[in-house]
PDB file of C-alpha atoms in Angstrom:
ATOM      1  CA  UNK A   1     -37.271 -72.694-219.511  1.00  0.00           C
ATOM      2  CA  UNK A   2     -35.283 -71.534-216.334  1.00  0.00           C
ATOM      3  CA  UNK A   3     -32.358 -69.522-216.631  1.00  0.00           C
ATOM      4  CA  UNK A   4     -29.257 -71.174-215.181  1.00  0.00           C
ATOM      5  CA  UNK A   5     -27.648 -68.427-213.303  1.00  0.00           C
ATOM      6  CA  UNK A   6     -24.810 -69.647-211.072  1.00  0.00           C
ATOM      7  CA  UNK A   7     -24.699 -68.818-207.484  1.00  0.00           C
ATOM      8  CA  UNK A   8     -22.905 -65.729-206.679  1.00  0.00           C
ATOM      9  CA  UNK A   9     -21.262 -67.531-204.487  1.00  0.00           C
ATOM     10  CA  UNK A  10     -19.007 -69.164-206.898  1.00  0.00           C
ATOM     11  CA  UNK A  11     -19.831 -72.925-206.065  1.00  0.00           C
ATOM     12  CA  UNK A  12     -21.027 -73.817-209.615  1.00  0.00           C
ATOM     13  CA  UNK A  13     -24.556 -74.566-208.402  1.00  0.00           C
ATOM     14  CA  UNK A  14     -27.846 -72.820-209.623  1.00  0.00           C
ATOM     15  CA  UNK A  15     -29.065 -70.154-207.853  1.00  0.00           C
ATOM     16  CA  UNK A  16     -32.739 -70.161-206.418  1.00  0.00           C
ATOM     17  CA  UNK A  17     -35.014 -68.063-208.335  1.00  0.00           C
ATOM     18  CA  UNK A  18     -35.183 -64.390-207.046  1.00  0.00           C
ATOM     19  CA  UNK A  19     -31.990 -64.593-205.435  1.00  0.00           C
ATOM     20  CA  UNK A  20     -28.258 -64.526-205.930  1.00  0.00           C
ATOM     21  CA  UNK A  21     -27.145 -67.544-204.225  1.00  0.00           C
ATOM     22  CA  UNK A  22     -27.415 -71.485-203.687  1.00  0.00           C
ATOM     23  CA  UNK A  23     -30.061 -72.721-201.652  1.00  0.00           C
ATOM     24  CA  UNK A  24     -26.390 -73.937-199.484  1.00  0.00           C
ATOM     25  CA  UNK A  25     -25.255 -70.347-199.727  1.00  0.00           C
ATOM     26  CA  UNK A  26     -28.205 -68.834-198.918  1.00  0.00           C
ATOM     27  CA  UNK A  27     -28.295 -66.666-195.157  1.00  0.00           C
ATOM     28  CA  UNK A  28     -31.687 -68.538-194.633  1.00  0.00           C
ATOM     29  CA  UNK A  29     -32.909 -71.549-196.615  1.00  0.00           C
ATOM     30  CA  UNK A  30     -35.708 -72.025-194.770  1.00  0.00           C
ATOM     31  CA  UNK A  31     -37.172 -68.342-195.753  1.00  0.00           C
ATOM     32  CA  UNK A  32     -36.445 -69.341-199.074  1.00  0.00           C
ATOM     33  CA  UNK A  33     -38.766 -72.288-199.129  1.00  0.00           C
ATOM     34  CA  UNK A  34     -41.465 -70.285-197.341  1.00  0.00           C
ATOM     35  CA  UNK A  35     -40.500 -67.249-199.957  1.00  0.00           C
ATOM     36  CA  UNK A  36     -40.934 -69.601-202.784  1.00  0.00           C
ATOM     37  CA  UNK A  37     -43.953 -71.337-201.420  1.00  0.00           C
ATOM     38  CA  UNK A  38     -46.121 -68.594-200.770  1.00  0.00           C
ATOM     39  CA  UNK A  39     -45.331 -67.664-204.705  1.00  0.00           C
ATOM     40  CA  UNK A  40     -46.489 -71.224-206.379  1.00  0.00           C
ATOM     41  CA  UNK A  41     -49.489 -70.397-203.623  1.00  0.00           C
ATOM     42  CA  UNK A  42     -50.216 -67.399-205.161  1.00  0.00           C
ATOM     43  CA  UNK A  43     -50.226 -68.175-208.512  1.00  0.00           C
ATOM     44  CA  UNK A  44     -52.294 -71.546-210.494  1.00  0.00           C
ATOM     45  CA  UNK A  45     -49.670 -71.204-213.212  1.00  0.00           C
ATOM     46  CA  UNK A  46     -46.074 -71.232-212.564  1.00  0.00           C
ATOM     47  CA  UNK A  47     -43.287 -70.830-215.046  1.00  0.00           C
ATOM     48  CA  UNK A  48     -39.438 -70.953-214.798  1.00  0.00           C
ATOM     49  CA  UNK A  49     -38.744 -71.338-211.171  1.00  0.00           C
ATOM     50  CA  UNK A  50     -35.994 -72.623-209.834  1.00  0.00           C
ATOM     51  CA  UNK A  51     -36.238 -74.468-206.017  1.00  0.00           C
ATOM     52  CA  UNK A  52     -32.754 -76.723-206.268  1.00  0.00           C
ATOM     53  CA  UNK A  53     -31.959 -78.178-202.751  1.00  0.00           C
ATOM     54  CA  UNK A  54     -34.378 -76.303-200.707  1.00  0.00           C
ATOM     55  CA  UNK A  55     -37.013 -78.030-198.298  1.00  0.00           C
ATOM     56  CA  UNK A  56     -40.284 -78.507-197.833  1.00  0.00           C
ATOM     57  CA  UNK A  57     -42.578 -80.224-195.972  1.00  0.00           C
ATOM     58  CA  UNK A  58     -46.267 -80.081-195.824  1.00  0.00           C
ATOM     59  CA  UNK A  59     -46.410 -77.735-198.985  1.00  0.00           C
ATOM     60  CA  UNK A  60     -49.343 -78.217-201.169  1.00  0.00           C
ATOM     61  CA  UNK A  61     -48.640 -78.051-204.172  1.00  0.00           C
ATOM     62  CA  UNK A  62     -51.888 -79.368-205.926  1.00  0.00           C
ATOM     63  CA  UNK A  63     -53.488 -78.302-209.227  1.00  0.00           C
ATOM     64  CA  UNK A  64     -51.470 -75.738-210.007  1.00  0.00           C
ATOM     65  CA  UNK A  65     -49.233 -75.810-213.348  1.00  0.00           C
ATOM     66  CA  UNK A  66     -45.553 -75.599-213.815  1.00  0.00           C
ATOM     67  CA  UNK A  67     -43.839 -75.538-216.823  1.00  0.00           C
ATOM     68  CA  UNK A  68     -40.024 -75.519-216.885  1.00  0.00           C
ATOM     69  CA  UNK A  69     -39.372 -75.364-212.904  1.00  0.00           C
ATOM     70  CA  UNK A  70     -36.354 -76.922-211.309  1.00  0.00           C
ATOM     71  CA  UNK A  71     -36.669 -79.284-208.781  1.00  0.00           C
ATOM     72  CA  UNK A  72     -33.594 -80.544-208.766  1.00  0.00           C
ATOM     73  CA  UNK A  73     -31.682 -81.475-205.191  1.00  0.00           C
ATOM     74  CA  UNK A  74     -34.352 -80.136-203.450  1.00  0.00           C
ATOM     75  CA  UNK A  75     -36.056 -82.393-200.691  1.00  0.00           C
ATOM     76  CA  UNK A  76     -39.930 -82.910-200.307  1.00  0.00           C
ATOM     77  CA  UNK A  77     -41.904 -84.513-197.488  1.00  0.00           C
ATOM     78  CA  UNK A  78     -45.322 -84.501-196.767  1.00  0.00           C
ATOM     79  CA  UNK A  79     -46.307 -82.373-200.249  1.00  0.00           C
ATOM     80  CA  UNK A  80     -49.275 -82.528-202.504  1.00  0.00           C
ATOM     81  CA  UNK A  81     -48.886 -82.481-205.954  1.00  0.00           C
ATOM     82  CA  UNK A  82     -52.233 -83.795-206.475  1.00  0.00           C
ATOM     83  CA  UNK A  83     -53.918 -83.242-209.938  1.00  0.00           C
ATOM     84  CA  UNK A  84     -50.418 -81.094-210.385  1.00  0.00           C
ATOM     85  CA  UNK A  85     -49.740 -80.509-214.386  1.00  0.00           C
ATOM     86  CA  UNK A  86     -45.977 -80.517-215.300  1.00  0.00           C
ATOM     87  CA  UNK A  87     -43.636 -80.280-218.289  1.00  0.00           C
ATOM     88  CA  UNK A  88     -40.467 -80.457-218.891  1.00  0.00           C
ATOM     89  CA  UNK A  89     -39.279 -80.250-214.989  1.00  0.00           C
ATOM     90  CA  UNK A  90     -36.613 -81.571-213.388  1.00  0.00           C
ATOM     91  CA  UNK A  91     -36.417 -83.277-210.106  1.00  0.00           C
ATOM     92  CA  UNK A  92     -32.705 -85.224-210.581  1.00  0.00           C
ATOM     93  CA  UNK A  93     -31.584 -86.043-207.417  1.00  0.00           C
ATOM     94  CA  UNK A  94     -34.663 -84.793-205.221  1.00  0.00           C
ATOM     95  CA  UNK A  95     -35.529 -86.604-202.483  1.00  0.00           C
ATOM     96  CA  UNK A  96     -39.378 -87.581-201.826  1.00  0.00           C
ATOM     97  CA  UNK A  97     -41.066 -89.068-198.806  1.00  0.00           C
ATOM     98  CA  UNK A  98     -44.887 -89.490-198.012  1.00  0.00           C
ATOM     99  CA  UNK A  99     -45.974 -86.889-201.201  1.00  0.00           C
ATOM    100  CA  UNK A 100     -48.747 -87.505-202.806  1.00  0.00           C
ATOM    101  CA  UNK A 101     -48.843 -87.091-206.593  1.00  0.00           C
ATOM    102  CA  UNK A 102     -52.304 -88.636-207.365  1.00  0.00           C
ATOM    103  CA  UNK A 103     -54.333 -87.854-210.538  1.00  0.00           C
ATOM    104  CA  UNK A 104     -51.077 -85.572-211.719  1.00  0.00           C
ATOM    105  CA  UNK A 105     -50.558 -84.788-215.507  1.00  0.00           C
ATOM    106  CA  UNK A 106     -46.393 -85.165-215.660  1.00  0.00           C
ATOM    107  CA  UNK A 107     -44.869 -85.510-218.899  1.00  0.00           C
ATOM    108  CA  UNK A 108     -41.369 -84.830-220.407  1.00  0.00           C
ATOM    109  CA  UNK A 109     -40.197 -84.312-216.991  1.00  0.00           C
ATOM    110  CA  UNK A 110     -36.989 -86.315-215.061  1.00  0.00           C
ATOM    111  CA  UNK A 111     -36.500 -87.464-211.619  1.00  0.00           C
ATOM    112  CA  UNK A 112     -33.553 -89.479-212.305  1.00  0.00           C
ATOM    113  CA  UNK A 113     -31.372 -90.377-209.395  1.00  0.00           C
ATOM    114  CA  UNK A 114     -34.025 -89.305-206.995  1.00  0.00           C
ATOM    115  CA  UNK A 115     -35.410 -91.163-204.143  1.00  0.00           C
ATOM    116  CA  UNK A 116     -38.816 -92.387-203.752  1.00  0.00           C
ATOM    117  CA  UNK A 117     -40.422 -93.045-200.632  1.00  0.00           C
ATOM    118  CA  UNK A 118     -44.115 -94.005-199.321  1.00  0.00           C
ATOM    119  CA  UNK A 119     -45.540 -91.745-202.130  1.00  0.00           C
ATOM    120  CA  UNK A 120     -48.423 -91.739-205.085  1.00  0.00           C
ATOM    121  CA  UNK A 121     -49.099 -91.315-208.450  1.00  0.00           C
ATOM    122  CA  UNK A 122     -51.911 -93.487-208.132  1.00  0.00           C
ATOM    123  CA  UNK A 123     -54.359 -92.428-211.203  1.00  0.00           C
ATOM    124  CA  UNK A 124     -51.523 -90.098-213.202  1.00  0.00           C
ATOM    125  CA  UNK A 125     -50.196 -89.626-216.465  1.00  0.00           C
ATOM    126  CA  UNK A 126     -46.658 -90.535-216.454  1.00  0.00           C
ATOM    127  CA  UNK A 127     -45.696 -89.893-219.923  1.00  0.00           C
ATOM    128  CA  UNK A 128     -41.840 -89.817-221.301  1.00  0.00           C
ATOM    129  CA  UNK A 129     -40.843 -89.273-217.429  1.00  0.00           C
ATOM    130  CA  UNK A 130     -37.009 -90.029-216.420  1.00  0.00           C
ATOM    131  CA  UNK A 131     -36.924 -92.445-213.743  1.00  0.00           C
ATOM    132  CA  UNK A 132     -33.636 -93.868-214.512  1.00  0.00           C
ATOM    133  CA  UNK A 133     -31.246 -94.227-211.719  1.00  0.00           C
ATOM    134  CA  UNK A 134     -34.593 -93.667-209.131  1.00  0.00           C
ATOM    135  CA  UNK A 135     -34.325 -95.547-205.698  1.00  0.00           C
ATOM    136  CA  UNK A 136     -38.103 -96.208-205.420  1.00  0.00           C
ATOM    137  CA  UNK A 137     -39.761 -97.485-202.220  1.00  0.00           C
ATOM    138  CA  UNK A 138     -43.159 -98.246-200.365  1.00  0.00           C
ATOM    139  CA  UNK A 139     -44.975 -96.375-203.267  1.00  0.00           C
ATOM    140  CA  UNK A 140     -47.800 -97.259-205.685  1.00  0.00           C
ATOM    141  CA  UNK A 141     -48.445 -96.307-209.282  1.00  0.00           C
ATOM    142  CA  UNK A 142     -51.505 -97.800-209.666  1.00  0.00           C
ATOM    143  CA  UNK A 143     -53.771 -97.417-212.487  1.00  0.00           C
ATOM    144  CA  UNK A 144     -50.970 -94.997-213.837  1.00  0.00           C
ATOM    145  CA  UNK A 145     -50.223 -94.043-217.452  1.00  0.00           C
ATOM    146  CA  UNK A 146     -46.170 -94.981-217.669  1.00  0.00           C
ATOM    147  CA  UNK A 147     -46.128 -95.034-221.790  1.00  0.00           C
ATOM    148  CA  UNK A 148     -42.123 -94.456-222.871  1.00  0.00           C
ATOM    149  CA  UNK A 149     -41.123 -94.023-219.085  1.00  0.00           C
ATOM    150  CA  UNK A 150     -37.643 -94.719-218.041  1.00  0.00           C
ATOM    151  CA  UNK A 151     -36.555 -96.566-214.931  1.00  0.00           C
ATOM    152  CA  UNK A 152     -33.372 -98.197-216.158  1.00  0.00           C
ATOM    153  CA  UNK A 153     -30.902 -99.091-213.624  1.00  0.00           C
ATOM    154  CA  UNK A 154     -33.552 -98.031-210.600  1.00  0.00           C
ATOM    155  CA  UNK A 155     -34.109 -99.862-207.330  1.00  0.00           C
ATOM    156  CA  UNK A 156     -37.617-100.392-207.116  1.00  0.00           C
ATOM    157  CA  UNK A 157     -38.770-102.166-204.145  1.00  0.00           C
ATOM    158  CA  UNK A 158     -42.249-103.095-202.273  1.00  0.00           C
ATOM    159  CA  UNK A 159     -43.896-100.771-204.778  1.00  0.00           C
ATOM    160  CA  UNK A 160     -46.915-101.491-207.071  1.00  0.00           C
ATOM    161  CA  UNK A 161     -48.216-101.233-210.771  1.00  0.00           C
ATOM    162  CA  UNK A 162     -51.325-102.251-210.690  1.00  0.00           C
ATOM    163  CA  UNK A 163     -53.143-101.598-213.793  1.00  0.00           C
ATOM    164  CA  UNK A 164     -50.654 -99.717-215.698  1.00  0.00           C
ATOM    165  CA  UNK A 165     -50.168 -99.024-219.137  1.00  0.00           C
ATOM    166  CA  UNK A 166     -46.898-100.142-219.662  1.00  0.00           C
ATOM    167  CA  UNK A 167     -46.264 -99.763-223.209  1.00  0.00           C
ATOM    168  CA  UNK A 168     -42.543 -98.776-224.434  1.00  0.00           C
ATOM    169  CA  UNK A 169     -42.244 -98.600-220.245  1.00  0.00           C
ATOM    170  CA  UNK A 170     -38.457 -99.378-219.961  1.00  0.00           C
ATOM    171  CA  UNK A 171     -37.616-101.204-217.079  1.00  0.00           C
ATOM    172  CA  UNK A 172     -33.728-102.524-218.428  1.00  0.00           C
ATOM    173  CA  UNK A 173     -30.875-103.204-215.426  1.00  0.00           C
ATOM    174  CA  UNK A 174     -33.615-102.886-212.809  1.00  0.00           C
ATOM    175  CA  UNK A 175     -33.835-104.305-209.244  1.00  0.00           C
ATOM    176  CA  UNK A 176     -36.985-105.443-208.967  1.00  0.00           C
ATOM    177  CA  UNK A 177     -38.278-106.780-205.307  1.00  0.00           C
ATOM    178  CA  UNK A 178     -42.021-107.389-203.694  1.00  0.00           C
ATOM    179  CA  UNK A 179     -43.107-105.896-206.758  1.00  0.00           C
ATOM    180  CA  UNK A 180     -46.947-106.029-208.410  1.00  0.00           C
ATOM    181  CA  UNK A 181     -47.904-105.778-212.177  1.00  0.00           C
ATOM    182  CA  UNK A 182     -51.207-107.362-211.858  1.00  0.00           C
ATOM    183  CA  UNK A 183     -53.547-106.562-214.441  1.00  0.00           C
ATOM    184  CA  UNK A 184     -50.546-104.303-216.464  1.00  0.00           C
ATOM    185  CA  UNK A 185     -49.533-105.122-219.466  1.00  0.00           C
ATOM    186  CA  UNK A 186     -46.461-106.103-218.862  1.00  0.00           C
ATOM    187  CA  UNK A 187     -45.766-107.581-222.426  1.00  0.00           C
ATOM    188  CA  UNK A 188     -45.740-104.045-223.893  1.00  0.00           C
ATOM    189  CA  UNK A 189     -42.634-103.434-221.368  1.00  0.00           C
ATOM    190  CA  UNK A 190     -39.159-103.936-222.167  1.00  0.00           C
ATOM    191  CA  UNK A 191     -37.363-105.493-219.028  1.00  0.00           C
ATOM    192  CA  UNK A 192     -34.080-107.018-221.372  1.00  0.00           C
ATOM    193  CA  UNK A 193     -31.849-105.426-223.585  1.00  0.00           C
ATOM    194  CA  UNK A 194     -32.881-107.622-226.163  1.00  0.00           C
ATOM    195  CA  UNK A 195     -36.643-106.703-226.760  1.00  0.00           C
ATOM    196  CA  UNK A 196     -35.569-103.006-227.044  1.00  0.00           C
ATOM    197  CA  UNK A 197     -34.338-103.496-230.609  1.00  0.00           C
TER     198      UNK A 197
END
């Protein structure tokens, strides 16, 4: 698991991996993201890392393994995750738009309190993820594996499920609009406080 170590800085956030500081505190963020970039490039296996609130855009990210990274804060656009294997990362808060996380094995990971926009994980396994608190837009899970997933108290909007497995998929307190379960089996869900007992 990543180590925690508090930016030098004395702001109570978590410094970025091979550094002293924030990704806020940091002289240049941008380096940073390229720094840390050309590392998950280098490597197919990646443990420990931690990326909070840096950028990126364009990064591909696919088929490579991370175990443990922190994702937290930071803000993604235009990324591949594609075929990406992850557990037990965290990507509270993160922000991401147009990514593509297609065919992706992600399980015991959170992205509460992130938002989702115009992105995929068409085709993944979505097991025991954190979505609670997720603003979710314009994106598709289709044909996605969401067994004991979390999206209480999420905004989900114009987004589809299209033959899921929703089993034990928890889906209490949720704003739901223009969205598709077709062929899902949305009976296995819980979507009121009631069935959860």
């Amino acid at each position: 698991m990543f180590i925690l170590s508090p930016c030098a800085a004395g702001c109570g956030r978590p410094a970025i991996s091979g550094s002293l500081l924030c990704a806020i505190h940091s002289a240049d963020s941008t380096a940073e993201s390229q720094r840390l970039g050309a590392h998950i490039a280098e490597r197919r296996q990646i443990r420990d890392l931690s990326l909070t609130g840096l950028h990126f855009e364009g990064t591909d990210f696919s088929n490579r393994q991370f175990y443990g990274c922190n994702f937290s804060g930071a803000h993604f656009s235009m990324c591949l995750f594609t075929g990406a294997v992850m557990r037990m990362c965290f990507f509270d808060f993160t922000t991401l738009s147009f990514c593509d996380f297609s065919r992706g094995d992600l399980q015991f990971s959170s992205m509460a309190g992130a938002t989702i926009r115009d992105s995929t994980f068409e085709g993944s396994e979505l097991v025991n993820i954190n979505f609670c608190g997720t603003f979710i837009s314009d994106s598709t899970f289709n044909k996605t594996n969401l067994y004991n997933s979390r999206f209480v108290y999420s905004s989900i909007i114009r987004t589809d499920f299209i033959d899921c497995n929703l089993k034990r998929t928890n889906f209490i307190n949720t704003r739901r609009e223009e969205i598709s379960f077709r062929s899902s089996n949305t009976a296995e869900a819980v979507f009121e406080m009631e069935e959860y007992r």
